[in-house]
């Protein structure tokens, strides 16, 4: 990496990594790296909530947070470089965000406008074949508008959180520039040293105990299976 590219990737990953600590109910950050691997310039690895993952049951708040966190990389790029100098690094993030928002609206009844119904056509056939052409088009337009609303709201939310906590974003990005890799526990300790109001010692201990087996299992040649956000 050039120094400018290293800074950009560091802020991108810091944007993903910091947002979970500024929201409630999301996966723990296990590790952050800006060492290029495969096609990824950097990666933030999360340890999913085991109970939720096993049950397959996620709350609306969790899914909104997933979108917000995935937006974090692009938001951080915009904060440091402006809207006109963002990169294509968030393309996979946006795909994940859009898929999550569509699922919330079309399948999970998490839109007050669409209501508690499944309009995804999961049973086969055309998405709206059971409805008149007019009604189907109207519902599709409403669903698309709801997806747009969710994405816009979570982008604005993430922007407000990272802007209001710019010192935390800078702290983690600079640590990545210096070290290239940090664990979730190290990140929480750094944030606590800067902002004790955000992170408690008890939470750091819990994260250390919960993520240690996964961190210990990492090796330079093996990519872990938990959820990731790549740049």
XYZ file of C-alpha atoms in Angstrom, residues 15 23 31 59 69 77 85 87 89 91 103 111 117 122 135 145-146 164 182 198 205 214:
22
model
C -15.712 2.568 10.184
C -25.074 0.790 18.744
C -10.271 -8.879 14.658
C -34.562 -8.733 15.757
C -22.322 -1.330 10.327
C -14.233 7.222 3.460
C -13.360 10.836 -3.477
C -13.962 4.439 -3.726
C -14.422 -0.580 -1.838
C -19.614 -2.432 -3.378
C -35.515 -9.262 3.264
C -42.128 -2.533 7.266
C -46.879 -10.254 4.687
C -40.551 -17.434 -2.257
C -51.863 -4.088 -7.390
C -39.476 2.882 -1.538
C -39.273 1.184 1.854
C -20.084 12.621 16.617
C -5.695 -5.424 16.138
C -18.568 4.143 26.018
C -13.452 -8.916 29.898
C -11.673 -17.723 17.610
